[in-house]
Tab-separated table of N, CA and C in Angstrom:
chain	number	residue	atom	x	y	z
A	1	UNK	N	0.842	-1.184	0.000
A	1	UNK	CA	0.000	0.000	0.000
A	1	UNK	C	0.884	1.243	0.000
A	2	UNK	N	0.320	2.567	-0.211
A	2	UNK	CA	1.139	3.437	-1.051
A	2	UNK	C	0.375	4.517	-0.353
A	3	UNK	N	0.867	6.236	-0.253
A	3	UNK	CA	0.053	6.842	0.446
A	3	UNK	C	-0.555	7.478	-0.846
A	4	UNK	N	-1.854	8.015	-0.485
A	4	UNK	CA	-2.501	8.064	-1.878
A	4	UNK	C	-3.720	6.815	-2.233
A	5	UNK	N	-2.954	5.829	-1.880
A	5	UNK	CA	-4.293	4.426	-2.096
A	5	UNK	C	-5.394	4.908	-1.530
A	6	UNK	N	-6.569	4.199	-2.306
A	6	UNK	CA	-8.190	4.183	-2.045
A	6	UNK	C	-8.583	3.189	-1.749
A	7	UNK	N	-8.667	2.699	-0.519
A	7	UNK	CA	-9.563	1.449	-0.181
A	7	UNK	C	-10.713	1.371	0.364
A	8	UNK	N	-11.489	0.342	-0.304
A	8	UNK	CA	-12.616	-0.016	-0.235
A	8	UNK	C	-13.173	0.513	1.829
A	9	UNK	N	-14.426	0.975	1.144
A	9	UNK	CA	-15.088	1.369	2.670
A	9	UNK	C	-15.181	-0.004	3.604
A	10	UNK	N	-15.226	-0.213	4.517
A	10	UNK	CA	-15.248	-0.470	5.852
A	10	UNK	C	-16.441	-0.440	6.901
A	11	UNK	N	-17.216	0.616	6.217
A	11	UNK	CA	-18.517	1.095	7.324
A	11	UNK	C	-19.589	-0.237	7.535
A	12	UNK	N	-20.075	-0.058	8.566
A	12	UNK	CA	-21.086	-0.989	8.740
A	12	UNK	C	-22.149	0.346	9.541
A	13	UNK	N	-23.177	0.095	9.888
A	13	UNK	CA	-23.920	0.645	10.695
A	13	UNK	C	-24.979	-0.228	11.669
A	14	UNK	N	-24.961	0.078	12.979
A	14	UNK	CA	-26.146	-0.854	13.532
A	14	UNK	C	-26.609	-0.120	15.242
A	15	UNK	N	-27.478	-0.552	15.462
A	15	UNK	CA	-28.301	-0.073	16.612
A	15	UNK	C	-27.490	-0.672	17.830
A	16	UNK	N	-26.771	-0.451	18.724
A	16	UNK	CA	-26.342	-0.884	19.591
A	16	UNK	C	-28.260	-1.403	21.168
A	17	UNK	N	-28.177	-2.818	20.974
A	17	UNK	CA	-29.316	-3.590	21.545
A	17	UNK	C	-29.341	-2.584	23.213
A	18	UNK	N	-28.606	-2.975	23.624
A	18	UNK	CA	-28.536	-2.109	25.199
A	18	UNK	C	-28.540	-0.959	25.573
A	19	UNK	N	-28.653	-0.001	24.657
A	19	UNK	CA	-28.513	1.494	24.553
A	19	UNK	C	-29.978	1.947	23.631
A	20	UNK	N	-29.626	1.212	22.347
A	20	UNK	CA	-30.995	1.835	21.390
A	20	UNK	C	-30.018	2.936	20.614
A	21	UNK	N	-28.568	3.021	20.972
A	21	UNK	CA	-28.019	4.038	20.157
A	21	UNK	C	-27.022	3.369	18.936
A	22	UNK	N	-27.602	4.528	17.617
A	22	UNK	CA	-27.077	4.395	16.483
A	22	UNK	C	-25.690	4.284	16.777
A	23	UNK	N	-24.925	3.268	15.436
A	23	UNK	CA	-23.349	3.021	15.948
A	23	UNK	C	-23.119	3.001	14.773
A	24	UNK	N	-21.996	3.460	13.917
A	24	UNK	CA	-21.152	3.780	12.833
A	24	UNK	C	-19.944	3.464	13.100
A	25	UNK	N	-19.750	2.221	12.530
A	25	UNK	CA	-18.145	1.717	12.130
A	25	UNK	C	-17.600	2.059	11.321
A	26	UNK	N	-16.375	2.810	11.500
A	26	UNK	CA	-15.487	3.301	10.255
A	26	UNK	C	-14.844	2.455	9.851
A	27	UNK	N	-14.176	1.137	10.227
A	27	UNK	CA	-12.733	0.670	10.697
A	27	UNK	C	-13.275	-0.862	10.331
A	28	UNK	N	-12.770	-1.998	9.740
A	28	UNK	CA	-13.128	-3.292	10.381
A	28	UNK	C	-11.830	-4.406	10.119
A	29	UNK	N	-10.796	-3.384	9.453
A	29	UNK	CA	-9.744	-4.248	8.792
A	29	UNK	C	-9.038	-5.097	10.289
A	30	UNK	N	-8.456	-6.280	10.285
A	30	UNK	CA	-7.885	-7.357	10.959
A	30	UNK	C	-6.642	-6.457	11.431
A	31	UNK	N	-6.733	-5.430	12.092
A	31	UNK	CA	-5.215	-4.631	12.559
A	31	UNK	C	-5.828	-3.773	13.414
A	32	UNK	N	-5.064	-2.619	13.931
A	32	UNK	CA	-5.127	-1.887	15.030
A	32	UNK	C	-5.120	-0.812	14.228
A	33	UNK	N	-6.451	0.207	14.634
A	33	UNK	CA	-7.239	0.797	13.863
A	33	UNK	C	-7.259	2.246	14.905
A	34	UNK	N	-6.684	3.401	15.330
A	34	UNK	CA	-6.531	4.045	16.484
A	34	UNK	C	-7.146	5.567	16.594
A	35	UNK	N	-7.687	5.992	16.948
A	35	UNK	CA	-7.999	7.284	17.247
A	35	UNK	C	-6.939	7.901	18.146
A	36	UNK	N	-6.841	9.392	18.152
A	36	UNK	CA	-5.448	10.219	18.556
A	36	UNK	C	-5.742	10.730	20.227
A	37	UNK	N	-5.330	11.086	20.723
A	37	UNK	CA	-5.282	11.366	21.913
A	37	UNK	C	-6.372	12.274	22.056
A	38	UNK	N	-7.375	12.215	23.541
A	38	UNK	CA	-8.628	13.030	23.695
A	38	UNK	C	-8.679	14.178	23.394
A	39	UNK	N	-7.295	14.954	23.936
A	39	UNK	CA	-7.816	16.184	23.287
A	39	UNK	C	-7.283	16.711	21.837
A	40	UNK	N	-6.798	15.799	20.680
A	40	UNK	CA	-6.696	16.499	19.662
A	40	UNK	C	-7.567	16.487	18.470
A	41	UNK	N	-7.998	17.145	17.572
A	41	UNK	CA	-8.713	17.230	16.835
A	41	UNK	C	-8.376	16.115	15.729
A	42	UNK	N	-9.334	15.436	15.237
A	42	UNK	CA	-9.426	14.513	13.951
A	42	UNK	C	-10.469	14.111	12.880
A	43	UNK	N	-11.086	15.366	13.223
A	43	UNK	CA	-12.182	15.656	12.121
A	43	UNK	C	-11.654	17.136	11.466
A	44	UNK	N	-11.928	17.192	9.883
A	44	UNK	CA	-12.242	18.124	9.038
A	44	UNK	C	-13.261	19.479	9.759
A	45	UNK	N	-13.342	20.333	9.197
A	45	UNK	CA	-14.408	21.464	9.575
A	45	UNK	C	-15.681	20.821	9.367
A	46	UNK	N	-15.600	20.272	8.103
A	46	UNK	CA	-16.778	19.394	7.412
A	46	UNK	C	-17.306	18.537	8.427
A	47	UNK	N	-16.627	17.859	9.347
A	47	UNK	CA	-17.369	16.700	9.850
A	47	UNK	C	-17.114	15.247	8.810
A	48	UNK	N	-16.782	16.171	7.744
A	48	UNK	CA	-17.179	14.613	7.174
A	48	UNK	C	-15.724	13.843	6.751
A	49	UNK	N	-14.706	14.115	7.152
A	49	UNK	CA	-13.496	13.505	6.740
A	49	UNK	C	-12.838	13.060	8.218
A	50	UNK	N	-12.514	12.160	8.557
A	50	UNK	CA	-11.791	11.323	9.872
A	50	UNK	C	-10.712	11.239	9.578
A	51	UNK	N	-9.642	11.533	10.539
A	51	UNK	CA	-8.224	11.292	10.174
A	51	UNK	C	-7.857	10.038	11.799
A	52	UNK	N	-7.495	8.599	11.003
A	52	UNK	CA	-7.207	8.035	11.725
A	52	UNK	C	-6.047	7.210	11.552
A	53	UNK	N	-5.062	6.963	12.569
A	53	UNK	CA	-3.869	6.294	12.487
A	53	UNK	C	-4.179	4.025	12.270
A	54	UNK	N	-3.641	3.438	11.700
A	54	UNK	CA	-3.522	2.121	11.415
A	54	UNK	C	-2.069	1.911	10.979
A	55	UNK	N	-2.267	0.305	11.764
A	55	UNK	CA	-0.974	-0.256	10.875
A	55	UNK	C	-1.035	-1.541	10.245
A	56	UNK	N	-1.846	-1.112	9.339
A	56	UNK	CA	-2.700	-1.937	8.575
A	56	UNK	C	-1.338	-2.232	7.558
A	57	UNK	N	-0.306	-1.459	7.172
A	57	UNK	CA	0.356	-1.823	6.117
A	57	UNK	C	1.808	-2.386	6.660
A	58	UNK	N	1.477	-2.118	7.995
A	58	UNK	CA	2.771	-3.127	8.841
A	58	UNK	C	3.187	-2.020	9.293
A	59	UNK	N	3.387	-0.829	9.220
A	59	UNK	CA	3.505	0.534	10.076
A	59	UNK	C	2.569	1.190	10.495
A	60	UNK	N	2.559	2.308	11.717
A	60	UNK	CA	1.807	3.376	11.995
A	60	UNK	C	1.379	3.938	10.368
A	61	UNK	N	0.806	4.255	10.133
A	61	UNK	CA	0.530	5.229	8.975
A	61	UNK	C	-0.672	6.200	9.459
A	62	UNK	N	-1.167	7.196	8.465
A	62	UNK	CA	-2.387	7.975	8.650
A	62	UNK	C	-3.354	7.466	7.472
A	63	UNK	N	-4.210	7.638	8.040
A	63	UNK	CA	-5.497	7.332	6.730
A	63	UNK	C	-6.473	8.236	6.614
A	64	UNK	N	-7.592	8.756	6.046
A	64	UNK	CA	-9.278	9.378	6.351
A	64	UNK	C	-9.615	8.751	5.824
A	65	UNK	N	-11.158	8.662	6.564
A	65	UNK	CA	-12.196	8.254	5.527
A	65	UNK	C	-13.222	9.361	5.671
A	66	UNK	N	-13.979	9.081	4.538
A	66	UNK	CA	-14.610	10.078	4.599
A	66	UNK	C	-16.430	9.177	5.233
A	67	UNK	N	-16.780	10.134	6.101
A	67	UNK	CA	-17.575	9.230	6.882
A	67	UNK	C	-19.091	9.286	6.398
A	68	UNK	N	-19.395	9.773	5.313
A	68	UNK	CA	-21.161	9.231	4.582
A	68	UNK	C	-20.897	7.644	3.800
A	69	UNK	N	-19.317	8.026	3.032
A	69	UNK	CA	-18.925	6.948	1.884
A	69	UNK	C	-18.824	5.513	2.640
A	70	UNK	N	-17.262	6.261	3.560
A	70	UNK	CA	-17.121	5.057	4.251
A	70	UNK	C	-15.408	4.873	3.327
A	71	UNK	N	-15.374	5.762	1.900
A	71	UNK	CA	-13.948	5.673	2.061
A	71	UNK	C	-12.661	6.354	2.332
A	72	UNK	N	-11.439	5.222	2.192
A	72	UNK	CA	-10.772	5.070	2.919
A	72	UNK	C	-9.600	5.638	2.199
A	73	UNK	N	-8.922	6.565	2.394
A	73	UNK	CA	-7.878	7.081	1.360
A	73	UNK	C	-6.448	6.839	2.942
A	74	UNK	N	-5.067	5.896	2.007
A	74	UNK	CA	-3.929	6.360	2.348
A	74	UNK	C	-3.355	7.529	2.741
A	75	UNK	N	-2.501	8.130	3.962
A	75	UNK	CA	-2.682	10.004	3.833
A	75	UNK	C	-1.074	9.517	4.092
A	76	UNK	N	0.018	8.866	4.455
A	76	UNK	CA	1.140	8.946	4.704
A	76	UNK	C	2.024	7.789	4.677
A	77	UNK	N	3.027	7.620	4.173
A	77	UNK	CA	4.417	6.464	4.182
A	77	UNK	C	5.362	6.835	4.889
A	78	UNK	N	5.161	6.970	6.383
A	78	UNK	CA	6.070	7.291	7.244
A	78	UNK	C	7.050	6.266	7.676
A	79	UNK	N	8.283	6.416	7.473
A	79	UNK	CA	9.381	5.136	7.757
A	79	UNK	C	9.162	4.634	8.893
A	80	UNK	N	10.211	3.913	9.229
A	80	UNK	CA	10.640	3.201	10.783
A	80	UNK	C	9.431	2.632	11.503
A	81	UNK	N	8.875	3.616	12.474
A	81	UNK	CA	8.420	3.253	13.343
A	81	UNK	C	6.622	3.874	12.721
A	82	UNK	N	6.488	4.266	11.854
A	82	UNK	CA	5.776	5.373	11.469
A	82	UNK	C	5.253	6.264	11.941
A	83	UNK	N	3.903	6.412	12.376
A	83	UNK	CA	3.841	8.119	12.328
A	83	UNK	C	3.068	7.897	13.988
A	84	UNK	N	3.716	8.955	14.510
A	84	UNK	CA	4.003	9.105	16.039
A	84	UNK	C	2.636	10.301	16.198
A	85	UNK	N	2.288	11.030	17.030
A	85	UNK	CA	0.717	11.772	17.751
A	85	UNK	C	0.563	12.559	16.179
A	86	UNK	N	-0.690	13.011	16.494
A	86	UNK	CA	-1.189	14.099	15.191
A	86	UNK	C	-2.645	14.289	15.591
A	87	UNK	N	-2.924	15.723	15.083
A	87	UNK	CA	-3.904	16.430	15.001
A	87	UNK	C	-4.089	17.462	13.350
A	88	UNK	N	-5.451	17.236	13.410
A	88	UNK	CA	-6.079	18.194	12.552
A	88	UNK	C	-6.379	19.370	12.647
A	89	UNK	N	-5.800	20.331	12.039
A	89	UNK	CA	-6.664	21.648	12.065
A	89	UNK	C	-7.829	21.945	10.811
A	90	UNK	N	-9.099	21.920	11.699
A	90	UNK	CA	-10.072	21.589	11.080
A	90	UNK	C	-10.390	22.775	9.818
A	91	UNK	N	-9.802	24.038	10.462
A	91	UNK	CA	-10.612	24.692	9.387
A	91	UNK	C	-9.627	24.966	7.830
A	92	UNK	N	-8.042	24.312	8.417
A	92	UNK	CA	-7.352	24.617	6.941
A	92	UNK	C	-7.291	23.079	6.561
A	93	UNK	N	-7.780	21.720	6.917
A	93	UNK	CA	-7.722	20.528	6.779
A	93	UNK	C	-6.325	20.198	6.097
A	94	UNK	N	-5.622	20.608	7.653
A	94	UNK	CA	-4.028	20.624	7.207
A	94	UNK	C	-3.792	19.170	8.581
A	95	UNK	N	-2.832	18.124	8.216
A	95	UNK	CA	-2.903	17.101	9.828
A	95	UNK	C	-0.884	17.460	10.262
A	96	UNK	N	-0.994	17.893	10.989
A	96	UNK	CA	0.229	17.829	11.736
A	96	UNK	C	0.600	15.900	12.658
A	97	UNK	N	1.902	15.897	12.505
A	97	UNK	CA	1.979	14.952	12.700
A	97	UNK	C	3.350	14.565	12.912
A	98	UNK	N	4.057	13.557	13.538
A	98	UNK	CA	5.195	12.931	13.953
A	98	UNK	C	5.568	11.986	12.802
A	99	UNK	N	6.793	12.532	12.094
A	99	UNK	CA	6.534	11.521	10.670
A	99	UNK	C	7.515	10.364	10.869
A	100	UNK	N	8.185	9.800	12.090
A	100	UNK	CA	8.433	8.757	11.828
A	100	UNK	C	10.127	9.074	11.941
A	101	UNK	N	10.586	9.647	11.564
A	101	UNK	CA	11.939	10.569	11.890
A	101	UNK	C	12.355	11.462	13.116
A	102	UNK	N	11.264	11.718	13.768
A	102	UNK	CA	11.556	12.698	14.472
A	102	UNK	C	11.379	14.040	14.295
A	103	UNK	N	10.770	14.177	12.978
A	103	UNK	CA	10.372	15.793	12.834
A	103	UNK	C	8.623	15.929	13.024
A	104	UNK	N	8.317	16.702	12.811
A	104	UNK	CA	6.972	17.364	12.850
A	104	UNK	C	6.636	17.884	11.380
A	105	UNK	N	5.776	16.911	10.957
A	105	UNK	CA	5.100	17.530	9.542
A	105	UNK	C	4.002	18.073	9.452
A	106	UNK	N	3.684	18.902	8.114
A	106	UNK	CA	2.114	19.328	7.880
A	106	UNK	C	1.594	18.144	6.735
A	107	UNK	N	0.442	17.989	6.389
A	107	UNK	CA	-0.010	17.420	5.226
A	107	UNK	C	-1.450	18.021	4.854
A	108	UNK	N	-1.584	18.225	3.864
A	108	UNK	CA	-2.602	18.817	3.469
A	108	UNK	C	-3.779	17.693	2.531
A	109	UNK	N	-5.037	18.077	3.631
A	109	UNK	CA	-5.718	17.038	3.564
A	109	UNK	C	-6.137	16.950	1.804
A	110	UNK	N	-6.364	17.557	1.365
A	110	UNK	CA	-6.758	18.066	-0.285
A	110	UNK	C	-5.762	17.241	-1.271
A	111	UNK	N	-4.618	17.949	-1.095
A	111	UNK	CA	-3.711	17.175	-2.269
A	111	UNK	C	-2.857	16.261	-1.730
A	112	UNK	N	-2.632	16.199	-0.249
A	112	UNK	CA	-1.567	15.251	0.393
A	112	UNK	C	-0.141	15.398	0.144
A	113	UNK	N	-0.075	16.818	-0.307
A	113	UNK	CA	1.183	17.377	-0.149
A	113	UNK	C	1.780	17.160	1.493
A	114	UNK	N	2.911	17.117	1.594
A	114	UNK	CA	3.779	17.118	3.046
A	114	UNK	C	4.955	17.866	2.654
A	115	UNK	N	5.244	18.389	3.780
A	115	UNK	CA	6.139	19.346	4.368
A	115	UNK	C	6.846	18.959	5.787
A	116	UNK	N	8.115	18.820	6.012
A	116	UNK	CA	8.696	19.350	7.273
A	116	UNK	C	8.623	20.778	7.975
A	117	UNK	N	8.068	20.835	9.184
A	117	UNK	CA	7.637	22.265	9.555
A	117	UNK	C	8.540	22.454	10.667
A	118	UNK	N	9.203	21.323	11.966
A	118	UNK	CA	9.836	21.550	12.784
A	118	UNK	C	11.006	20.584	12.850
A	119	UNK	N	12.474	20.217	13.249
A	119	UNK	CA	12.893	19.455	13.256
A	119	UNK	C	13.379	19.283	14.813
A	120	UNK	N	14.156	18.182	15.116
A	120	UNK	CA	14.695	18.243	16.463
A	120	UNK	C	16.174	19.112	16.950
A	121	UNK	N	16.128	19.721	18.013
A	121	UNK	CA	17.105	20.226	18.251
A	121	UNK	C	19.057	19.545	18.197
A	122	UNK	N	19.358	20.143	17.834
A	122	UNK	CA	20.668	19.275	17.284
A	122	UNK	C	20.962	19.070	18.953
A	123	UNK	N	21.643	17.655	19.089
A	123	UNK	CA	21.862	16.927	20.201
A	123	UNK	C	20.511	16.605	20.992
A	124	UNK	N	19.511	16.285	20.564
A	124	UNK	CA	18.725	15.840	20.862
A	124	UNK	C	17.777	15.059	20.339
A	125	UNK	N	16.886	14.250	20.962
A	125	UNK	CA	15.601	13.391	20.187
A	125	UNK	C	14.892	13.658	19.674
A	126	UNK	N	14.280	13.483	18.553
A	126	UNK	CA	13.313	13.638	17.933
A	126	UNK	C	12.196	14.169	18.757
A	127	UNK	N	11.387	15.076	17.976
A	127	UNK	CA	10.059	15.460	18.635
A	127	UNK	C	8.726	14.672	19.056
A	128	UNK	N	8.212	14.491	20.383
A	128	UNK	CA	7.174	13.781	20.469
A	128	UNK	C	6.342	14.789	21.524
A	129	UNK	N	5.070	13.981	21.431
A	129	UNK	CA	3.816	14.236	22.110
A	129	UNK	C	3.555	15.840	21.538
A	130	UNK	N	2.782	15.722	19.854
A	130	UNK	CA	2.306	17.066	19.695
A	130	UNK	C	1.188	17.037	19.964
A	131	UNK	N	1.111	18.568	20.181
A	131	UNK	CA	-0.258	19.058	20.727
A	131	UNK	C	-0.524	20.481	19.957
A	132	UNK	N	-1.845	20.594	19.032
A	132	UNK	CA	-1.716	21.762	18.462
A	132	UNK	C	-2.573	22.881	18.971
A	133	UNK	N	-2.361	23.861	18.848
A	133	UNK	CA	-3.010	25.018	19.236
A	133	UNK	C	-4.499	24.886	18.113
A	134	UNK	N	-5.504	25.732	18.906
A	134	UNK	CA	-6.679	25.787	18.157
A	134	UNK	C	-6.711	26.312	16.934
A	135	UNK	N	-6.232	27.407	17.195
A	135	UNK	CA	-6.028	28.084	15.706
A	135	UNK	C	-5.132	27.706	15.044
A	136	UNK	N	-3.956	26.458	14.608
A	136	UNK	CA	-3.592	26.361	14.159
A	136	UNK	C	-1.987	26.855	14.099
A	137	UNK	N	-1.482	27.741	14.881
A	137	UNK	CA	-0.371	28.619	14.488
A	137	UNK	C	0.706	27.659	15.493
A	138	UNK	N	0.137	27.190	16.772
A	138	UNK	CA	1.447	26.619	17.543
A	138	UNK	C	1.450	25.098	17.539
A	139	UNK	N	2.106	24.673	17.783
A	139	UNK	CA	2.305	23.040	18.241
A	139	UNK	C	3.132	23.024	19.531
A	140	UNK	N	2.912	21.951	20.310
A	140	UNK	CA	3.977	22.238	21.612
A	140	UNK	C	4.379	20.718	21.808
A	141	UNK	N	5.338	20.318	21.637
A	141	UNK	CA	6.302	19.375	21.683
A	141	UNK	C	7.143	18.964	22.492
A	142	UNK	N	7.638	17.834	22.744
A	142	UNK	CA	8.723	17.717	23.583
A	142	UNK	C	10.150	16.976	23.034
A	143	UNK	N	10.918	17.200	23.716
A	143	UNK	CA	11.884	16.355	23.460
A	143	UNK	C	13.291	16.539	24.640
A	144	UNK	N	14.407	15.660	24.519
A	144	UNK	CA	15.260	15.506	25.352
A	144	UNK	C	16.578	15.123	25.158
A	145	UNK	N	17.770	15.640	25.812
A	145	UNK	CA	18.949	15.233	25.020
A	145	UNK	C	19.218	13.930	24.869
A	146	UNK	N	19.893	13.639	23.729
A	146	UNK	CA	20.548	12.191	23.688
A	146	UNK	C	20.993	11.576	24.743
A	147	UNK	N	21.483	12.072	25.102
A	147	UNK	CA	22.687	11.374	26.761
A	147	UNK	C	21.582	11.385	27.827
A	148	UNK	N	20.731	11.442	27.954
A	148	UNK	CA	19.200	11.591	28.653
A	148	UNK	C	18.989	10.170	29.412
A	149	UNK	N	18.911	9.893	30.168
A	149	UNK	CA	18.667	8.452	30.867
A	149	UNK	C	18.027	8.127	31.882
A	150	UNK	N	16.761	7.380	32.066
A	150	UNK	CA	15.773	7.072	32.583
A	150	UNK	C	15.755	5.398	33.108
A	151	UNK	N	16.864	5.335	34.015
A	151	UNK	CA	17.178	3.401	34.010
A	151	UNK	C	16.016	3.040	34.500
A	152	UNK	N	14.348	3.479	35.130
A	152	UNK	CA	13.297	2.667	35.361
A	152	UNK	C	12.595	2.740	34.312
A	153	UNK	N	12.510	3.564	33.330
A	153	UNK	CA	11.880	3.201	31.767
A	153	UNK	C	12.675	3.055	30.563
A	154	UNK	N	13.223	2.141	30.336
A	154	UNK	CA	13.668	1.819	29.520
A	154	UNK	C	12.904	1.935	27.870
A	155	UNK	N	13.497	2.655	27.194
A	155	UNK	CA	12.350	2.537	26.056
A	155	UNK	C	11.443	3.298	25.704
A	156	UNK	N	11.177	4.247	27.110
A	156	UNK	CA	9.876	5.029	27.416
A	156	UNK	C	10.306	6.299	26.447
A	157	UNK	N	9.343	6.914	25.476
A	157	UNK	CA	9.809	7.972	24.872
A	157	UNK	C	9.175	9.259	25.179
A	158	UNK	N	8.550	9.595	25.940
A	158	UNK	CA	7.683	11.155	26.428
A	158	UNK	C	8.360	10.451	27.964
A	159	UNK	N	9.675	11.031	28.166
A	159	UNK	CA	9.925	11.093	29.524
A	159	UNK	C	9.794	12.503	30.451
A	160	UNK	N	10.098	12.363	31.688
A	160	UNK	CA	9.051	13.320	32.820
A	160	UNK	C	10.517	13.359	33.262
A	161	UNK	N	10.403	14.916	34.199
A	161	UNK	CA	11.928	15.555	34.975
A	161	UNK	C	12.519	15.946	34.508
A	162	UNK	N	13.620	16.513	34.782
A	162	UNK	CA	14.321	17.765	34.316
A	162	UNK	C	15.328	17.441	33.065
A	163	UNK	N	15.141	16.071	32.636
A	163	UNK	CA	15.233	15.882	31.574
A	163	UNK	C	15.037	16.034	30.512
A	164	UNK	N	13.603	16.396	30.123
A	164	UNK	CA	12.512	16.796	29.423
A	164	UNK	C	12.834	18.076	28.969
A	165	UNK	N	12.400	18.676	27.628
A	165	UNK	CA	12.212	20.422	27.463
A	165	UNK	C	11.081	20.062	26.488
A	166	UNK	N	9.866	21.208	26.513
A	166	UNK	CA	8.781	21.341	26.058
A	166	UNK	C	9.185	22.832	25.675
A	167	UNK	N	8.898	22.499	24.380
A	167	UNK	CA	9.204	23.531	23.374
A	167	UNK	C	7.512	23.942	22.399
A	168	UNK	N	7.308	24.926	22.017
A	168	UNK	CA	6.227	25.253	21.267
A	168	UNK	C	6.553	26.060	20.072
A	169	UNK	N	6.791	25.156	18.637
A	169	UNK	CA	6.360	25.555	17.524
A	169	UNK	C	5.956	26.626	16.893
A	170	UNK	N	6.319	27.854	16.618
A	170	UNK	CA	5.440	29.058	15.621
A	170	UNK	C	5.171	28.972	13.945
A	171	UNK	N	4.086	29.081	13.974
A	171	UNK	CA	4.600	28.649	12.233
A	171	UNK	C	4.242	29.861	11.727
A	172	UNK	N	3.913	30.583	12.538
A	172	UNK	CA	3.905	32.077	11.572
A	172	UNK	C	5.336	32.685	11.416
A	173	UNK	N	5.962	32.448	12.622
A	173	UNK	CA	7.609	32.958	12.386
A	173	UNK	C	8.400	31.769	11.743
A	174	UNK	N	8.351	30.983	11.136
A	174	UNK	CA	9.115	30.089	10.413
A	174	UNK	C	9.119	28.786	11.577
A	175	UNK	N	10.194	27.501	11.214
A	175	UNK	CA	10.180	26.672	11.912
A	175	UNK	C	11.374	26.591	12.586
């Protein structure tokens, strides 16, 4: 799979028996199918486009579907590990996102153009845990020096203490 691919919808719809409430499945492929952290945005202005993470192709990747159709468009081929937190800003249907490197990208939901917007500070880790501002202009990030060491989490990558620097993104003043 390729970013850009169109796959077949997924939706089902049905009455949940114990509730009486309508239920809309976006998702049904045999993989881990993820929504982004509570508070970031992953809907379009529209409502009608979902931006959700899978690693349906053997990596993190991003996908939307668009949610009357039910399809399912490829949104990213992020290496390694693939694509680390992300949010939508709904009203320029632009998805910020962790591309898998350690930088912070934009992608634009329309043509699926991508861009590098932030990178990591030299002598340090890659950027994690974004969080975007409402309007769009900040992101606030973290990251930590290389030589950084946490011997009770091994592995752990959003580490806590004075280890840590949380940095915030301008994209009106450049990156």
């Amino acid at each position: 799979m390729a970013k850009g691919d169109v796959l077949p919808s997924e939706k089902r719809e049905f009455t949940q028996p114990e509730t009486g409430v309508r239920v809309v499945q976006l998702t049904d492929a045999p993989c881990r199918n993820t929504n982004a952290y509570y508070n970031d945005e992953q809907f379009a202005a529209d409502g009608g486009t979902y931006v959700f993470r899978s690693n349906r192709t053997g990596e993190r990747q991003l996908f939307s579907v668009d949610t009357s159709s039910g399809r399912i468009v490829q949104l990213t081929e992020a290496p390694g590990d693939g694509v680390g937190g992300w949010s939508v800003h709904a009203e320029t249907r632009r998805v910020f996102f962790g591309d898998g490197q350690g930088h912070l990208a934009r992608l634009d939901l329309d043509t699926l153009t991508q861009e590098i917007v932030a990178e990591p500070l030299q002598g340090c880790a890659g950027l994690t845990g974004l969080d975007l501002s409402w309007c769009g202009r900040f992101a606030a990030v973290s990251t930590r020096p290389n030589d950084a060491r946490i011997a009770r989490w091994p592995g752990y990558h959003f580490r806590h203490g004075t280890e840590t620097m949380a940095l915030v993104c301008d994209f009106e003043k450049g990156t």
